[in-house]
Coordinates of C-alpha atoms and ligand atoms in Angstrom, one line a residue:
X1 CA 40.1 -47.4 34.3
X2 CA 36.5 -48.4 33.6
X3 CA 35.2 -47.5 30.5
X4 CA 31.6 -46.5 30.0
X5 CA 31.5 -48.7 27.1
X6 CA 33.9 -50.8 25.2
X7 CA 33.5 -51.9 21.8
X8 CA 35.4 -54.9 20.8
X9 CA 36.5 -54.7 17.0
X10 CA 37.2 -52.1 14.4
X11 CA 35.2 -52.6 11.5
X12 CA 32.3 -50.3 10.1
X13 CA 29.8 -51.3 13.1
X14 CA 32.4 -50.9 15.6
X15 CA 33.6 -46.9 14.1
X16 CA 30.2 -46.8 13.7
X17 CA 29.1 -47.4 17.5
X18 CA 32.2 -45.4 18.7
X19 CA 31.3 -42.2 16.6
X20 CA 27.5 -42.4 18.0
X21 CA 29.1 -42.8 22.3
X22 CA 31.9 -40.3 21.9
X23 CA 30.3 -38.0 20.5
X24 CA 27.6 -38.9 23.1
X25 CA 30.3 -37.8 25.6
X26 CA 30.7 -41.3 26.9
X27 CA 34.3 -42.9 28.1
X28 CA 34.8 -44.9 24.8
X29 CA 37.2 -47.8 24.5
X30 CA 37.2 -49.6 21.0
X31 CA 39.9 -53.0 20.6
X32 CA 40.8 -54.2 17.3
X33 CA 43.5 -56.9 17.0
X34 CA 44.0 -56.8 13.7
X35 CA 43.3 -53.7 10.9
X36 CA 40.9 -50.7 11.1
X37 CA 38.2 -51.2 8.6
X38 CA 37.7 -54.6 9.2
X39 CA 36.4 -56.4 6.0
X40 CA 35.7 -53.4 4.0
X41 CA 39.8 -52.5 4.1
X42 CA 39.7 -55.3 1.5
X43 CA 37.3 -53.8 -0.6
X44 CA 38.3 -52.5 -3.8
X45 CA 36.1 -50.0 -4.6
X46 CA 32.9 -49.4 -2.7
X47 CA 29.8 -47.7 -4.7
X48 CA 26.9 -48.1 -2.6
X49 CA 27.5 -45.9 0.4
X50 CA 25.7 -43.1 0.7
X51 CA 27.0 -39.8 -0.3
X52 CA 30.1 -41.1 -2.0
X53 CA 30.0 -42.4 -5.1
X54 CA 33.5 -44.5 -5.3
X55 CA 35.6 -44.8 -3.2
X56 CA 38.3 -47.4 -1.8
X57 CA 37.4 -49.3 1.5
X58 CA 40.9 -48.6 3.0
X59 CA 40.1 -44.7 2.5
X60 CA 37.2 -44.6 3.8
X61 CA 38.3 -47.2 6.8
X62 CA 40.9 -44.5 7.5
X63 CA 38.3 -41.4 7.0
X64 CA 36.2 -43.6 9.5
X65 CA 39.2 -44.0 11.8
X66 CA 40.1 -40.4 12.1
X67 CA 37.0 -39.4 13.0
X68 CA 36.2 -41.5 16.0
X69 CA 39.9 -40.7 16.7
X70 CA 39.6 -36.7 16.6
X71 CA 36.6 -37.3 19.1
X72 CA 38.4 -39.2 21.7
X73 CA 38.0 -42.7 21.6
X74 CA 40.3 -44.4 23.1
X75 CA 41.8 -47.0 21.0
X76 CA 43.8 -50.4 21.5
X77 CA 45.2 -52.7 19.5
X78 CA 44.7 -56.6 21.0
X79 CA 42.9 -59.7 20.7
X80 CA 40.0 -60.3 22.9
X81 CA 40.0 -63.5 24.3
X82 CA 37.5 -63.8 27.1
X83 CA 35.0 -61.9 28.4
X84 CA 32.9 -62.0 31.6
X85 CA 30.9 -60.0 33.8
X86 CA 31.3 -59.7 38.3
X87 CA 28.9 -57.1 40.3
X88 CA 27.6 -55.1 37.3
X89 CA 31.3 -54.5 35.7
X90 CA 32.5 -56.7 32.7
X91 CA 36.4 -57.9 32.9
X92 CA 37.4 -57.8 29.2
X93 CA 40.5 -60.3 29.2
X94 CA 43.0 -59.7 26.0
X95 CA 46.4 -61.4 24.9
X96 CA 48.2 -58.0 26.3
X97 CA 46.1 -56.1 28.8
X98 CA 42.8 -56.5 31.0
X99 CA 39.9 -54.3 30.2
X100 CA 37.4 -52.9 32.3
X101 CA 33.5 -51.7 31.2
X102 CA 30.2 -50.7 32.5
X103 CA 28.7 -52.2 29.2
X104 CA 30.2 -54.0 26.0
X105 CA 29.4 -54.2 22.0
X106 CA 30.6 -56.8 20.6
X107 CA 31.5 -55.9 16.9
X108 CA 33.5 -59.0 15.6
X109 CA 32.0 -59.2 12.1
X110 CA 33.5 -62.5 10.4
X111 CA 36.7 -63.9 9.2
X112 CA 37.7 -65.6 5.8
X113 CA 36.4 -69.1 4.6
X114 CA 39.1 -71.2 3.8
X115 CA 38.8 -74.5 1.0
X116 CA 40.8 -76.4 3.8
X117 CA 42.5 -78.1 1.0
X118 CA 45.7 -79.8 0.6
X119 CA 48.4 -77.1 0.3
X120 CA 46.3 -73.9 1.2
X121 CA 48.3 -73.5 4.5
X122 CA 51.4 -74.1 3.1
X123 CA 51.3 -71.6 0.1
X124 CA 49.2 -68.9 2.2
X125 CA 51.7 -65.8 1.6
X126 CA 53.5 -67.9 -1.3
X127 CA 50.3 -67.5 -3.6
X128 CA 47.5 -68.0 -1.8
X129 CA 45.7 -65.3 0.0
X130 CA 42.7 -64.1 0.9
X131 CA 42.8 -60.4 0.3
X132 CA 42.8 -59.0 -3.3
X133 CA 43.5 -55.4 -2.1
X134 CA 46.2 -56.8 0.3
X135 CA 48.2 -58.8 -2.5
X136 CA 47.2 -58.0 -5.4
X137 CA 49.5 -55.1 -6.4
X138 CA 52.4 -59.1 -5.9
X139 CA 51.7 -60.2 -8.9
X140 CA 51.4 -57.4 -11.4
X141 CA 52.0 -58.8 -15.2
X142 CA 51.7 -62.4 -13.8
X143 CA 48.7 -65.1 -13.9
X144 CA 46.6 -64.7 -11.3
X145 CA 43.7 -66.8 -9.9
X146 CA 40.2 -65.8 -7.9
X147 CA 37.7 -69.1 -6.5
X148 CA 34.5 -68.0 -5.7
X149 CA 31.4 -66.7 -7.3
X150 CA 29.8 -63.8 -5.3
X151 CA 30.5 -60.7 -5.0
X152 CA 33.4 -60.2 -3.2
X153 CA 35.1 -62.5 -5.9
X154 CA 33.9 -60.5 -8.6
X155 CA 34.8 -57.5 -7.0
X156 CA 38.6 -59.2 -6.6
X157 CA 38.7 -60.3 -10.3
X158 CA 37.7 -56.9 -11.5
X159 CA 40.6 -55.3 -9.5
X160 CA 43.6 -58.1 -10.5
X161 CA 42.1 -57.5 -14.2
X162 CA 43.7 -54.7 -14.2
X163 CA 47.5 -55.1 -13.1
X164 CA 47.6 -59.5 -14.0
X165 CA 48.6 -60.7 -17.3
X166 CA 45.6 -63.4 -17.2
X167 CA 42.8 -63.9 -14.4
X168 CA 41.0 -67.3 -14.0
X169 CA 37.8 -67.3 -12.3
X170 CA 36.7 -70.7 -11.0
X171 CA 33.7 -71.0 -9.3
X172 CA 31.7 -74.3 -8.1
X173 CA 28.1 -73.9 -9.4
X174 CA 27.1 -73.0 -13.2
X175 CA 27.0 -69.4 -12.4
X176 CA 27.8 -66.1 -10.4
X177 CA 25.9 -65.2 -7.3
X178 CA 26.9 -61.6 -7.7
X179 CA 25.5 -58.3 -8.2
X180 CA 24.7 -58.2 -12.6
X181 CA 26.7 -55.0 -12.8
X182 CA 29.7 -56.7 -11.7
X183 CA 28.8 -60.1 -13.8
X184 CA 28.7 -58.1 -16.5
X185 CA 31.7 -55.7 -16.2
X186 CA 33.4 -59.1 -15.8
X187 CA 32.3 -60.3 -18.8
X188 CA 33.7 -57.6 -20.7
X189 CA 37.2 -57.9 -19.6
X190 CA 39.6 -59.2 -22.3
X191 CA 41.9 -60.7 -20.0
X192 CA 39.7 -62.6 -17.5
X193 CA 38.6 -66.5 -18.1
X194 CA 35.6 -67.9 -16.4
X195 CA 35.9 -71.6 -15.8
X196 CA 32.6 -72.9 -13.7
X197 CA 31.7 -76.4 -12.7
X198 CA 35.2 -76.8 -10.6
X199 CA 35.9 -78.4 -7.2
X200 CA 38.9 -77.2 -5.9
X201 CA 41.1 -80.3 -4.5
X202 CA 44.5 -78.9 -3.8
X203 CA 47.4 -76.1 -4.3
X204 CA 50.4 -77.5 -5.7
X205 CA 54.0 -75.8 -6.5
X206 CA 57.4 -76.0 -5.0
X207 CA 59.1 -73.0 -2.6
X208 CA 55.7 -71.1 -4.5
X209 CA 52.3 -71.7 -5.5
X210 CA 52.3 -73.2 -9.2
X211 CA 48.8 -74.0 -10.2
X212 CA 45.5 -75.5 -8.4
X213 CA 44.3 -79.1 -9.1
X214 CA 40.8 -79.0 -9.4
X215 CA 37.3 -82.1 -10.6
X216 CA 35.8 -80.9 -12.5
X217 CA 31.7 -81.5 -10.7
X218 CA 30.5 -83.1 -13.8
X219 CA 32.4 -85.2 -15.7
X220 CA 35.0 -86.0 -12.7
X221 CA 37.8 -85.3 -15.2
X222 CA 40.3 -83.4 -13.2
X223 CA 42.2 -80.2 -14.1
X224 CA 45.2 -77.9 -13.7
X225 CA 45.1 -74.4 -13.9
X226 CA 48.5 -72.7 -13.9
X227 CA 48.5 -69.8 -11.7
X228 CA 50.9 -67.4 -9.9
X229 CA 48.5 -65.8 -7.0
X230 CA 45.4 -67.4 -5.9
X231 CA 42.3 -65.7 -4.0
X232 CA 39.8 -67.3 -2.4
X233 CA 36.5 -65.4 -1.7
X234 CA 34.7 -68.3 -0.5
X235 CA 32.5 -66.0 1.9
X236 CA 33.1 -65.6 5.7
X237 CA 32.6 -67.4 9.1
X238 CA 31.7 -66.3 12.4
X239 CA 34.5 -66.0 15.4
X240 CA 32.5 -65.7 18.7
X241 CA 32.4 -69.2 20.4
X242 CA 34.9 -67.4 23.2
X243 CA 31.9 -65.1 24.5
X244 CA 29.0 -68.0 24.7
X245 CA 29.0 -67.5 28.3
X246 CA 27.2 -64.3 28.2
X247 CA 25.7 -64.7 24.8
X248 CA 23.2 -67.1 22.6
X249 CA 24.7 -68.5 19.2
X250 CA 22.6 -69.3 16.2
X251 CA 25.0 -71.0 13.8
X252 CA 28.0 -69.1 15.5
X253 CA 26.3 -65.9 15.0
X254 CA 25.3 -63.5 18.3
X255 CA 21.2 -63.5 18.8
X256 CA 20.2 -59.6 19.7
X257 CA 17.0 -58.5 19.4
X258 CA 16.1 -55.2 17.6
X259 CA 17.9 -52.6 20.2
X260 CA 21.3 -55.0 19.6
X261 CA 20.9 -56.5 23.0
X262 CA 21.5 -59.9 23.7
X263 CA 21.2 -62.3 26.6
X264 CA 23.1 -59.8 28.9
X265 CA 22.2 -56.9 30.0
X266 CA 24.4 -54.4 29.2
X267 CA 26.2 -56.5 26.5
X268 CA 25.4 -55.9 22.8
X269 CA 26.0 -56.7 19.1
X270 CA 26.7 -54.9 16.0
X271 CA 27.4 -55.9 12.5
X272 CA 27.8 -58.9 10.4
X273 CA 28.9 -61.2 14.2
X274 CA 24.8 -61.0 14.3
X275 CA 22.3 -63.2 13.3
X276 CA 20.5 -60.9 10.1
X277 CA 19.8 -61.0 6.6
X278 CA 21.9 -58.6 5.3
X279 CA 25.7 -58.2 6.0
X280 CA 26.9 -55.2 4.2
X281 CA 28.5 -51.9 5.3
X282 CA 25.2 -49.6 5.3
X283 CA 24.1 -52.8 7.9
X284 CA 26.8 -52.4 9.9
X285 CA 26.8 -48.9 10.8
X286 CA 23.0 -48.7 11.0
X287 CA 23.9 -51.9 14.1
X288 CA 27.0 -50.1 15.5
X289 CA 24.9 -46.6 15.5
X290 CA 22.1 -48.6 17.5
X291 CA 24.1 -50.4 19.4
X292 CA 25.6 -47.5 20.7
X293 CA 22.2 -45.7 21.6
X294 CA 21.3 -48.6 23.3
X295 CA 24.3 -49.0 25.5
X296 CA 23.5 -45.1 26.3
X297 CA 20.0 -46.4 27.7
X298 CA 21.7 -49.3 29.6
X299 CA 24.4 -46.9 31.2
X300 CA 21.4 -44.2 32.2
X301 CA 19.2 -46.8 34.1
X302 CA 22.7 -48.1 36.1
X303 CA 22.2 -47.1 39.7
X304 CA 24.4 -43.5 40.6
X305 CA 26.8 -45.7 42.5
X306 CA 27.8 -47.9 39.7
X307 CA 28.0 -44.7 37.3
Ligands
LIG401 C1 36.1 -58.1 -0.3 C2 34.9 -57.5 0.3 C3 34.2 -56.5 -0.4 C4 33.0 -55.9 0.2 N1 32.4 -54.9 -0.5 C5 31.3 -54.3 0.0 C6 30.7 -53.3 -0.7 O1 31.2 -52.8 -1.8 N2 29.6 -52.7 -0.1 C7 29.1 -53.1 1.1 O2 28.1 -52.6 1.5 N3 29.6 -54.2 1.7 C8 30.7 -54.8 1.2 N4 31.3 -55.8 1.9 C9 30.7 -56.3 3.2 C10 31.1 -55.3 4.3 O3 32.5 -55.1 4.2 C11 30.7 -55.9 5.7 O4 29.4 -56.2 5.7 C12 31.0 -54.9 6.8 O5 32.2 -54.2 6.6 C13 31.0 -55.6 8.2 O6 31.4 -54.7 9.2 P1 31.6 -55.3 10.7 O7 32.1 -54.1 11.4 O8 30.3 -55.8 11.1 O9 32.6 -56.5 10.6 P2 34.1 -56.6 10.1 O10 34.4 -55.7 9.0 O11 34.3 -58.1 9.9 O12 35.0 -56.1 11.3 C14 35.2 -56.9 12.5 C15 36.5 -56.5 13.1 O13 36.6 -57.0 14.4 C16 37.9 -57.5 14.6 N5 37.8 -58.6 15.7 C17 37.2 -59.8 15.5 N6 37.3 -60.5 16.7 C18 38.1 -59.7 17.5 C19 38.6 -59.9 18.9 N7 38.3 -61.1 19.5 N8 39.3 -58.9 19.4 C20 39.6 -57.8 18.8 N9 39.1 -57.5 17.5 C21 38.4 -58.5 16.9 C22 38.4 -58.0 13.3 O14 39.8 -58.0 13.2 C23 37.7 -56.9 12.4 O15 38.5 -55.8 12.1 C24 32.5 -56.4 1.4 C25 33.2 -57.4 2.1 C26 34.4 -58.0 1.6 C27 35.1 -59.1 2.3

């Protein structure tokens, strides 16, 4: 089967671009290797999308999910490893199947930072993780941990404020680089203890995670913090070195232009994989939704025989 177009991931800009070609009528095909939703899955509580006022990112990743599903899309689970194109038609190689497609968004958004410290591999899933909304719920009534100092790490010690006995918040500058709502709702928690100043230089336990050894960036006196489940929100790197072929980089980041096109004709980007300013979910869609237009444009100027 060759798919009209095939949209590789299943965050917000890749729903996004399948909601805009299904309902378009096109042959949609949309692989995700991982979990619907992408990043916003691991979002506690999302305020700033239009229309809803609160509202969990794994709800509304499923309320995005069922509505590209009710509509047709076709949908796979696998990881995309290579991509390539041969007279007009791409060859989409996963880890389980081939893929075939008259044109392709790539929607790959970003994956987790990690410290890449002593010890993170080795207690990831013992008391390290990256995911809040994931893990969380672990270590209700126990100490828990978040290292970072944006938003995504406020957002995480909010949430574990709730359910952990104590929540340490250790970030490596002198301040937050959040939103001031969430500084502030931070700042009133009773339970929640900022430390900031802190490099973090290794995870330490036994069969678990039992505290993080951290310098401390000013007086290089070092320091244990006692914890049960660590989170790093560190922020997020690009994954799209396996499609250079067809595609520019800036940083690991896709170059489009405005119309989400890149180098390739017929082969576009959505989302935070981009090179932009802003990666948030409003961002995302508004990519995936012109993405999708635009791969509508490509597919109407392909000569009848190739339709
Ligand atoms: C904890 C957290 C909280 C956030 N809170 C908010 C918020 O409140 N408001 C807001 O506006 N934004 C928020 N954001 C940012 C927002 O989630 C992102 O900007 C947006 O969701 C990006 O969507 P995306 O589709 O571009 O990428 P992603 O969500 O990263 O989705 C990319 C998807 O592609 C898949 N993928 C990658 N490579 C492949 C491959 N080779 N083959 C198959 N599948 C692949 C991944 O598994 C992933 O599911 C938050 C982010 C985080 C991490």
């Amino acid at each position: 089967m060759v798919s009209d177009i095939l949209i590789i991931g299943g965050g917000a800009a890749a729903m996004t671009a399948a909601l805009y070609a299904s309902r378009a009528g096109y042959q949609v095909t949309l692989v995700e290797k991982n979990a619907f939703g992408g990043q916003i899955a691991d979002s506690p509580k999302v305020e700033n999308f239009p229309t809803i006022q609160s509202i969990s990112g794994l709800e509304l990743s499923n309320r995005m999910f069922e509505q590209i599903s009710d509509l047709g899309t076709n949908i796979e689970m696998d990881e995309i490893l290579s991509l390539q194109k041969k007279d007009g038609i791409f060859i989409i190689q996963g880890q389980f199947d081939s893929y075939f497609a008259k044109s392709v968004i790539l929607a790959t958004g970003v994956k987790h930072r990690a410290l890449g410290i002593k010890g993170e591999k080795e207690f990831l899933g013992k008391g390290v993780s990256y995911c809040a909304v994931c893990d969380g719920a672990f270590y209700t009534g126990e100490k828990t941990m978040v290292i970072g100092d944006g938003n995504s790490a406020l957002q995480y010690a909010l949430m574990l404020a709730k359910t952990s006995s104590r929540v340490d918040v250790v970030t490596l500058f002198d301040r937050f680089f959040g939103d001031k709502v969430l500084v502030e709702a931070l700042q009133a928690q009773k339970n929640v203890f900022v430390s900031h100043n802190l490099n973090s230089l290794e995870f330490y336990g036994e069969e678990r995670l039992k505290g993080v050894l951290f310098e401390d960036t000013i007086t290089k006196e070092q320091k244990r913090i006692e914890t049960n489940g660590c989170f790093i929100a560190i922020g997020q790197v690009p994954d799209n070195e396996r499609f250079q072929n067809l595609i520019d980089l800036e940083k690991g980041f896709i170059v489009t232009n405005d119309a989400m096109e890149t180098k390739t004709p017929g082969l576009f980007a959505a989302g935070d994989c981009r090179v932009k300013k802003v990666r948030q979910l409003t961002t995302a869609c508004n990519d995936g939704a012109i993405a999708s237009l635009a791969a509508g444009t490509y597919l109407s100027s392909l000569k009848p025989n190739t339709l």
